[in-house]
XYZ file of C-alpha atoms in Angstrom:
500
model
C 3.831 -15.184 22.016
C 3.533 -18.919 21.780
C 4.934 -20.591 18.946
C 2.470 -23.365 17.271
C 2.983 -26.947 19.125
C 3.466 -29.477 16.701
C 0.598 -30.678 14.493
C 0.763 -34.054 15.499
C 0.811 -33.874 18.906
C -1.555 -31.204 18.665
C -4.029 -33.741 17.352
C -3.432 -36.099 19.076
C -3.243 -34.319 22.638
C -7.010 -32.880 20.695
C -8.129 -36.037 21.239
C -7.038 -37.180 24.301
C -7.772 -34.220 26.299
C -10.808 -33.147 24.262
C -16.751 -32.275 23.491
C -23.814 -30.263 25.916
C -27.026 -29.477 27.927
C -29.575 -28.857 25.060
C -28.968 -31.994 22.724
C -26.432 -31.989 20.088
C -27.353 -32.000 16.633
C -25.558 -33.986 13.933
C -22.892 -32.034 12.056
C -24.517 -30.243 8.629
C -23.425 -28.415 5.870
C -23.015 -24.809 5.978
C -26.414 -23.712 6.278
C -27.581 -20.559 3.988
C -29.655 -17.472 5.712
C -32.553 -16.521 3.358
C -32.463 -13.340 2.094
C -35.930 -12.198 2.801
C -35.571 -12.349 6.923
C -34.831 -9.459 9.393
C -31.795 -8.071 8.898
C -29.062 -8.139 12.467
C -28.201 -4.878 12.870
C -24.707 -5.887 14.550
C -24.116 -8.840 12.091
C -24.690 -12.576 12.592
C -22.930 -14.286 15.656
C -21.391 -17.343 14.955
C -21.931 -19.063 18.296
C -25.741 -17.925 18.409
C -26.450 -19.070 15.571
C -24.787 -22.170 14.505
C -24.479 -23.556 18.261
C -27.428 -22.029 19.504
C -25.501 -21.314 22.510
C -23.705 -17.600 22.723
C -19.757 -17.691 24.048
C -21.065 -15.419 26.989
C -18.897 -17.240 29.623
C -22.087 -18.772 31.455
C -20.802 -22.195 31.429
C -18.641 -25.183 30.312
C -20.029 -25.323 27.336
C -18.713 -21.493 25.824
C -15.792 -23.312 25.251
C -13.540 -26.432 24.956
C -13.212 -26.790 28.389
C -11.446 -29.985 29.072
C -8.754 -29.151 26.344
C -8.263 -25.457 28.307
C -8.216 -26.877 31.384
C -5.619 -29.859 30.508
C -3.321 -27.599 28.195
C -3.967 -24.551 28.414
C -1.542 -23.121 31.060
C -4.323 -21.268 33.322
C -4.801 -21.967 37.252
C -8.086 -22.060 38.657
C -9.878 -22.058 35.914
C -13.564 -21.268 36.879
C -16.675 -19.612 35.192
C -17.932 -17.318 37.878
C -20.566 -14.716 37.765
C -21.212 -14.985 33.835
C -16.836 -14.406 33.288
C -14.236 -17.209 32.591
C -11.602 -16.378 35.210
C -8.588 -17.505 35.463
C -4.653 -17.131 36.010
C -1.889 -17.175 33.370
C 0.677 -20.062 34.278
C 2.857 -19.266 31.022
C 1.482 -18.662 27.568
C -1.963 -19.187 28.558
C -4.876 -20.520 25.761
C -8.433 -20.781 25.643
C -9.626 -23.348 22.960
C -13.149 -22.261 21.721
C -12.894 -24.640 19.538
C -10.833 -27.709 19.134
C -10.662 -29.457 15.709
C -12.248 -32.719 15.206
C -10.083 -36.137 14.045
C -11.376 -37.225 10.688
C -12.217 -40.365 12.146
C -14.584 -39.178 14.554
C -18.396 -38.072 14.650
C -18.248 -34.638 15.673
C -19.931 -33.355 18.569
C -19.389 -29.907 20.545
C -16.814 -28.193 21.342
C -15.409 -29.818 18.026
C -15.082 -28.046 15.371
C -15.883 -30.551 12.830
C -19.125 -29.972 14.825
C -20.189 -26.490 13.157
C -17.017 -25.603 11.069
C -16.712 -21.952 10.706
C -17.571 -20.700 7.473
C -14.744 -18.231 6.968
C -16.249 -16.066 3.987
C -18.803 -15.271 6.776
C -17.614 -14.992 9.946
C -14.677 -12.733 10.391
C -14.811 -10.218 13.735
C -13.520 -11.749 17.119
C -14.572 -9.106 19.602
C -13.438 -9.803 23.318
C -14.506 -8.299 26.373
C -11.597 -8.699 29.083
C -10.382 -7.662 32.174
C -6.715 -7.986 33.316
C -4.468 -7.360 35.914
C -1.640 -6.340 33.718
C -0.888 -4.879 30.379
C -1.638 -8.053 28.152
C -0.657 -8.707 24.452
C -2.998 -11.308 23.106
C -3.405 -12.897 19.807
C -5.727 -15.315 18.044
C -4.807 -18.515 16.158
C -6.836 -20.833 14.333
C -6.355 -24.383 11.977
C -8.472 -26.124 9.318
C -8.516 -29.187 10.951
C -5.701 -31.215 13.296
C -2.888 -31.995 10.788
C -3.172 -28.289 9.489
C -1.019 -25.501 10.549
C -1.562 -23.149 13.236
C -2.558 -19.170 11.664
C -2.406 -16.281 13.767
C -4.118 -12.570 13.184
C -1.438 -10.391 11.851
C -2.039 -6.749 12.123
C -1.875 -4.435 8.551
C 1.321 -3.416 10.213
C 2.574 -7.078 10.751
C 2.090 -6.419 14.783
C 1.109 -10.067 15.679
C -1.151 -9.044 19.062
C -3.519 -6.951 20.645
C -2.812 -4.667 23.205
C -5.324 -5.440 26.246
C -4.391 -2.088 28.957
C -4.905 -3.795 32.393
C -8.213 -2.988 33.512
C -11.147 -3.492 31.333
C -11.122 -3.260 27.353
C -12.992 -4.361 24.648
C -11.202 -5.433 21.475
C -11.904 -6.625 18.072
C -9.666 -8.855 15.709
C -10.724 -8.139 12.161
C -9.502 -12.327 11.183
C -10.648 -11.408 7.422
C -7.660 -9.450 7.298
C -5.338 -12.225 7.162
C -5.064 -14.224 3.770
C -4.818 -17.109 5.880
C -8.664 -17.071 6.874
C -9.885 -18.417 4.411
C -11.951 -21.672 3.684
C -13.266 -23.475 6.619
C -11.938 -23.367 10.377
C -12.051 -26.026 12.882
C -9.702 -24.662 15.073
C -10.040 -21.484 16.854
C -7.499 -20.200 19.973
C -7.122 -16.866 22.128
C -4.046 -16.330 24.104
C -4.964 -14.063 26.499
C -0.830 -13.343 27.737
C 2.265 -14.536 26.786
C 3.636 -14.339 31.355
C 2.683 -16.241 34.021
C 0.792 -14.483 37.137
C -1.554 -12.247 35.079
C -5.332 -12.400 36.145
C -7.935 -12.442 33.533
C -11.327 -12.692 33.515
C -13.167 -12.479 29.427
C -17.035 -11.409 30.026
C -17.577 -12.418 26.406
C -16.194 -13.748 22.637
C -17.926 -12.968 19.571
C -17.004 -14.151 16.222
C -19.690 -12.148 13.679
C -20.074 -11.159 10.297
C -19.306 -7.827 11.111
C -18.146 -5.366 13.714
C -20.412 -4.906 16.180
C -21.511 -1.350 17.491
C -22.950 -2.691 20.602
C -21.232 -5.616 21.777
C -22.405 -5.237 25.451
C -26.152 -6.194 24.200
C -26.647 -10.209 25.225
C -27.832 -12.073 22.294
C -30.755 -13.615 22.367
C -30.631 -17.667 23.652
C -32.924 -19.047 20.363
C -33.135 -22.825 20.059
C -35.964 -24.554 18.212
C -37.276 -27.854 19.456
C -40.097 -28.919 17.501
C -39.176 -29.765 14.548
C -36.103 -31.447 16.246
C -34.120 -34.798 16.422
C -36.808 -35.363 19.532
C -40.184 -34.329 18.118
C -41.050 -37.045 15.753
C -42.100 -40.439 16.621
C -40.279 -42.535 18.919
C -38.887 -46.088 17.834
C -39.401 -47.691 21.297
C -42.368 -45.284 22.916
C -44.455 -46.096 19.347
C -43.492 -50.004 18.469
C -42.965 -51.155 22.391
C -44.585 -49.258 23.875
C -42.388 -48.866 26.593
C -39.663 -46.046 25.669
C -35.882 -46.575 26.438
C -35.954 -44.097 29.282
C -34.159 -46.746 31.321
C -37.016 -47.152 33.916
C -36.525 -50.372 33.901
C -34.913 -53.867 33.022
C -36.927 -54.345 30.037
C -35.671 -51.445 27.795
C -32.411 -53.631 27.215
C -31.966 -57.235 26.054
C -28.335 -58.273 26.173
C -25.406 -56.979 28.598
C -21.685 -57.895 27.739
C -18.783 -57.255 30.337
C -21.164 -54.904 32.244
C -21.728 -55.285 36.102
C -23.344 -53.532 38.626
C -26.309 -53.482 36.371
C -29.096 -51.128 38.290
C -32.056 -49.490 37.716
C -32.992 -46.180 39.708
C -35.068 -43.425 38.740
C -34.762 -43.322 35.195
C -31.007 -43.613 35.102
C -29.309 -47.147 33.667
C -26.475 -47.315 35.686
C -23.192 -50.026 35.435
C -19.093 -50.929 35.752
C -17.601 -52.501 32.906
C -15.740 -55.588 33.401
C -13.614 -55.031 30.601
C -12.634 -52.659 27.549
C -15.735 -53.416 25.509
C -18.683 -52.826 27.318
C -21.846 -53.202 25.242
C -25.827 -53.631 25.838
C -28.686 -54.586 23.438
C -31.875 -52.159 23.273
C -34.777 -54.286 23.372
C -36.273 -54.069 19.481
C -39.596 -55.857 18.393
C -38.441 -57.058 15.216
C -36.138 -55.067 12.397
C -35.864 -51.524 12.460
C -37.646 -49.058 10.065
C -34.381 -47.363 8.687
C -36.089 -44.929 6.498
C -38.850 -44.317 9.411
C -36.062 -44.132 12.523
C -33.147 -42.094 11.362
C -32.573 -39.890 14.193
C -30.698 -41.097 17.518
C -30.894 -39.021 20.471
C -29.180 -39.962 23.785
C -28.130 -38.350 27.260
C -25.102 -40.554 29.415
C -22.403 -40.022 31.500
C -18.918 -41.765 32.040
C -17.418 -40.984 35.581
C -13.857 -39.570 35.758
C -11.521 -37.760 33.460
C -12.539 -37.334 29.831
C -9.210 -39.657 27.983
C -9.702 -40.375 24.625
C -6.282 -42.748 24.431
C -7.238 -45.354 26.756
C -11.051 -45.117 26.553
C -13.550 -42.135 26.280
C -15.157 -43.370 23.114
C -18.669 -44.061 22.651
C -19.772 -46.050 19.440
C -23.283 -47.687 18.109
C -23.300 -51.077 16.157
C -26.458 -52.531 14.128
C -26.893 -55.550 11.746
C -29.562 -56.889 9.757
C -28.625 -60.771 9.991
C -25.202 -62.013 11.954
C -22.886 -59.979 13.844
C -20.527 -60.647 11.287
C -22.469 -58.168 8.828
C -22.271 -55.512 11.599
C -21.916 -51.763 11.024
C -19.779 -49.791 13.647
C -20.225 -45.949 13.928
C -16.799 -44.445 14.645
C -15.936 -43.168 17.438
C -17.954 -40.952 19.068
C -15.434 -38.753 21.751
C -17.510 -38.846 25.683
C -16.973 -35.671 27.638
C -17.398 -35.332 30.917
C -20.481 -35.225 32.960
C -24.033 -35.782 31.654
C -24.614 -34.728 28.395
C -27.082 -35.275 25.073
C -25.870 -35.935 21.643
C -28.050 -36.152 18.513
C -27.079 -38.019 14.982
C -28.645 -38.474 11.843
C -27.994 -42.290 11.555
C -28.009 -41.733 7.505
C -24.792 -39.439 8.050
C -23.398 -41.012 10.595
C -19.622 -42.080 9.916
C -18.713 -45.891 10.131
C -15.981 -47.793 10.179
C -14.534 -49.222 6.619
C -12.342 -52.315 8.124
C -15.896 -54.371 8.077
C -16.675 -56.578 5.181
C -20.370 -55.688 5.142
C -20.513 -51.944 6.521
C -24.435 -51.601 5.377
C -25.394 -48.121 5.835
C -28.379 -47.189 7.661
C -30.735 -46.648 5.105
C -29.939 -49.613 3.352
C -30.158 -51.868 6.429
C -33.282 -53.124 8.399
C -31.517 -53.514 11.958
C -32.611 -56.357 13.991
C -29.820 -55.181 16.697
C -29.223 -52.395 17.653
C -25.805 -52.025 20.399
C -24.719 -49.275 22.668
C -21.079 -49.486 24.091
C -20.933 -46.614 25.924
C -17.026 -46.410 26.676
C -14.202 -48.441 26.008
C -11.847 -48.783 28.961
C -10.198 -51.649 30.017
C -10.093 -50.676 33.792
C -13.581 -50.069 35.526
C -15.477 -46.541 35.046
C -19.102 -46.698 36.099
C -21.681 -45.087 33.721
C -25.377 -43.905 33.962
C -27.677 -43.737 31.125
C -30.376 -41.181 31.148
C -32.435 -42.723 28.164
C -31.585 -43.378 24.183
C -34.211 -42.414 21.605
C -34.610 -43.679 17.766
C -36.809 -40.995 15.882
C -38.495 -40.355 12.737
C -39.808 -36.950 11.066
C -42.437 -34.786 12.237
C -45.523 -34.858 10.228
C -48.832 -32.192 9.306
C -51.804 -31.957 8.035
C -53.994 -29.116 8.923
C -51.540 -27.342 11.497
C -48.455 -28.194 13.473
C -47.262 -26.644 16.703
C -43.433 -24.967 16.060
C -41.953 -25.262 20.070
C -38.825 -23.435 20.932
C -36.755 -21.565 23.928
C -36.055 -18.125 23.732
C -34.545 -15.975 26.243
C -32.173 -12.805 26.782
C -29.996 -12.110 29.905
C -30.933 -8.382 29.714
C -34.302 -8.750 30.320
C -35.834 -7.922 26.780
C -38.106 -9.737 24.714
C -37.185 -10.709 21.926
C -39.711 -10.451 18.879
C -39.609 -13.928 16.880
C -40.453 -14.050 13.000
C -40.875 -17.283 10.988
C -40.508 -19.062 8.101
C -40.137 -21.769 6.222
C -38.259 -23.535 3.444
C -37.643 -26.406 1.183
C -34.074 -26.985 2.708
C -31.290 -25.230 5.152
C -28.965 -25.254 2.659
C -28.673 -23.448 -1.060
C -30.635 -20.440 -2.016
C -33.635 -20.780 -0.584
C -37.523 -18.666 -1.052
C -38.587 -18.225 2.742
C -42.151 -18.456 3.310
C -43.557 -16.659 5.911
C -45.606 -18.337 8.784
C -48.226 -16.382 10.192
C -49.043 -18.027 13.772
C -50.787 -17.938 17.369
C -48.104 -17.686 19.657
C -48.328 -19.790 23.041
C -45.507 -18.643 25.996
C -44.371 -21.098 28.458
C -42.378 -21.673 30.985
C -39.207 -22.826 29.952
C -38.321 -26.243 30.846
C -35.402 -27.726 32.231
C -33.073 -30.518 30.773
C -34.992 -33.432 32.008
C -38.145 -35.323 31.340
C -40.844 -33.158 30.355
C -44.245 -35.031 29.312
C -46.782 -34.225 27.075
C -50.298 -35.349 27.703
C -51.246 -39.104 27.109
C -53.180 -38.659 23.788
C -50.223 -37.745 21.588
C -49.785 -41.777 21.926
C -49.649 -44.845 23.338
C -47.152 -43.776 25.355
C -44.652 -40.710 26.333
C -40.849 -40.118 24.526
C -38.255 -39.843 27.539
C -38.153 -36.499 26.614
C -40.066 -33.934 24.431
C -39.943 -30.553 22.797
C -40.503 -27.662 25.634
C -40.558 -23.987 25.323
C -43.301 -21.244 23.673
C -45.761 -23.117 20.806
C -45.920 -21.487 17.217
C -49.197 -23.006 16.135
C -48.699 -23.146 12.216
C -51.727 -23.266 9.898
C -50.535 -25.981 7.136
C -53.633 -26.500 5.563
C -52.987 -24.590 2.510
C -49.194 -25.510 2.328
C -48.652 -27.861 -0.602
C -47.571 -30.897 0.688
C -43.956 -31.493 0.686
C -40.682 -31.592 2.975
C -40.145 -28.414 4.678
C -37.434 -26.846 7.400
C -38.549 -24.168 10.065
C -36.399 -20.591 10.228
C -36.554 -18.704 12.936
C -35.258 -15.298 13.342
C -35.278 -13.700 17.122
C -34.541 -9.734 17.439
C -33.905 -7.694 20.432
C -33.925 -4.976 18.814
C -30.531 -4.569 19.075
C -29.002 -8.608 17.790
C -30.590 -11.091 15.870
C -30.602 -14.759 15.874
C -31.359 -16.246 12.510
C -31.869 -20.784 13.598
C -33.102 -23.752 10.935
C -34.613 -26.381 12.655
C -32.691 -29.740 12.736
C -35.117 -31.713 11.322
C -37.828 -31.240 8.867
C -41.737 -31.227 9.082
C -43.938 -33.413 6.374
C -46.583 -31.883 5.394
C -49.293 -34.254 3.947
C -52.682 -33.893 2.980
């Protein structure tokens, strides 16, 4: 079996062969499930429900797939047919997930994204075919400076015997002393010899043993209350949202060429290493109104961290001079959408002033969107500054729900005074709307929810919830979907004020 690569070069190869396409939410605390909510009779996934995105081999985005595909020792790697397929080259790896540099904001496939909460999560069940006898193991790290840990058996056996063909195996991780605390790291090594075909229908990391891991978990993701459902910074004080439409949704270009504007896409070529733009603002910010950033871009080429695939966001209240600088925020490739909470967001110490967002009153606010030095094009999809959803006598809950296996899910809801800590779930009684579900575009609401139209809002089925006799406070949605079979237990991102 492979021996662990050095931690060093393991974090820093992390980061420069490191990273959606429902948007990203900022990195939380560990979030709590209330006590009072259907229970999951095969135990709570970890990708379901803190990723809202199962690891059934569907996409990209099951795994770390830049990292795998730049170190991990497979050939034609391809997801194909709902498997990740592949051949060993050596001691093959998939990276699930890869753990996140302290400097950086987290976004998938980071770990630092969703850390695993080991005193929870402890069964790795894989489904796998291969073309040989395979002995597979599982390693993990707290973070990329921290050693590499791999499942020992009881026995002290260090794999997992996968006969060729078609098996399904489970690695009980809570055996080993050494999972403990919380995980940022997490690696299966499918074979230890080159020339062995594989091909893993599915990964789940639960809270217990699952009797049926065939069933497809239910796809749950709540929209409304998200980072994109409250009011929009641009849409509701411009009146012209930053969905790139045109020139006037930025100000100020620097070292940017090739400056175009083509159906809703911003695209440009830097001229340099620091490429930066303005957004057009009509006088200081609202910090404690606009918290929440949303925004969907691409970087052409390669994802490389070392000479460039860093994204960052800059505000100050009077001179640049007094400028805050997010840290580095790691691109991926392709299009994808990222979400912050600007309050949380990490920024850089070196500055003298280094005002935190709710203590500033922004009267720029700056984009760079990579930092090369030779030129890589980029296209901007739109960038959106949000505040909290707000109630009075109802408010419609949106979300997506689906399942591969055809069910229908039943959906029960709550809700609390906060995702995290013991919380009393109250239970929402509500009509029930089912739409089509909507795609990762532009999806408009009609004209009278304001002056103007978000770049993009919440789609899915409505949960009309009847607030009127809800004392008014600060409250987060929970969700719980069951298939009879799984259960996906989600908090909303972002809370819903309920005033009166």
């Amino acid at each position: 079996m492979r021996l662990p690569t050095s931690h060093r070069n393991l974090a820093i190869a992390a980061l420069a062969a490191m990273v959606l396409v429902l948007p990203q939410a900022a990195a939380q605390a560990q979030q709590e499930t209330p006590s009072a909510t259907i229970s999951a009779n095969q135990g709570q996934d970890y990708a379901a429900t803190e990723l809202g995105n199962p690891w059934d081999m569907d996409s990209t985005l099951d795994i770390a797939y830049e990292y795998t595909r730049d170190n991990g020792q497979i050939s034609n790697l391809r997801f194909e047919n709902g498997k990740l397929k592949g051949t060993t080259g050596g001691d093959a790896r998939v990276t699930l997930l890869v753990p996140s540099h302290n400097n950086v904001n987290p976004v998938r496939p980071e770990g630092g994204y969703r850390p695993i909460d080991t005193s929870k999560y402890r069964y790795l069940t894989i489904k796998m075919n291969v073309s040989a006898t395979s002995y597979a193991n599982v390693y993990w790290q707290i973070g990329t400076n921290a050693e590499f840990n791999g499942w020992v058996e009881t026995s002290g056996q260090g794999f997992k015997t996968f006969n060729a063909g078609t098996s399904v195996i489970t690695f009980d991780l809570g055996a080993s002393s050494k999972w403990t605390g919380s995980v940022q790291g997490l690696y299966f090594d499918p074979h230890a010899s080159a020339g062995v075909a594989f091909e893993i229908d599915y990964i789940r990391l639960s809270t217990q043993a699952p009797s049926a891991p065939d069933n497809n978990i239910p796809v749950f993701n709540i929209t409304a209350p998200s980072y994109i459902s409250g009011p929009d910074y641009a849409a509701t004080e411009l009146g012209n949202p930053w969905d790139m439409n045109d020139s006037a949704d930025v100000s100020f270009f620097d070292n940017i060429t090739n400056v175009s504007f083509n159906n809703g896409v911003l695209s440009g070529t830097n001229t340099s290493g620091d490429p930066h733009m303005h957004l057009h603002l009509a006088g200081p910010i609202n910090p404690s109104k606009y918290k929440y950033l949303t925004y969907r871009f691409s970087v052409s080429g390669n994802i490389d961290t070392v000479n460039g695939s860093v994204a960052r966001f800059i505000w100050w209240s009077d001179i640049p001079e007094h400028s805050t600088t997010s840290t580095d925020i790691v691109v991926y490739e392709g299009y994808h959408t990222v979400s912050f909470d600007l309050r949380a967001l990490k920024t850089e110490s070196t500055n003298g002033s280094n005002i935190a967002w709710s203590q500033s009153n922004p009267v720029v606010f700056r984009f760079d969107p990579h930092e090369f030095s030779s030129a890589r094009p980029f296209g901007i999809d739109y960038i959106m500054l949000t505040g909290d959803s707000t109630a009075n006598a109802s408010y419609d809950i949106r979300y997506t729900l689906s399942d591969a296996d055809g069910s229908t899910p039943q959906v029960q809801w709550y809700y609390v005074a906060s995702p995290v800590g013991s919380n009393q779930p109250n239970a929402i009684t509500c009509k029930t709307t089912t739409v089509a579900a909507a795609g990762d575009n532009k999806v408009y609401l009609p004209l009278a929810i304001g002056k103007v139209p978000a770049p993009v809002t919440p789609s899915g089925n409505t949960c009309t919830w009847n607030t009127s006799g809800v004392a008014a406070g600060t409250y987060y949605i929970y969700g719980v979907a069951n298939d009879g079979t799984d259960s996906v237990g989600r908090y909303s991102a972002t809370p819903v004020l309920v005033s009166h």
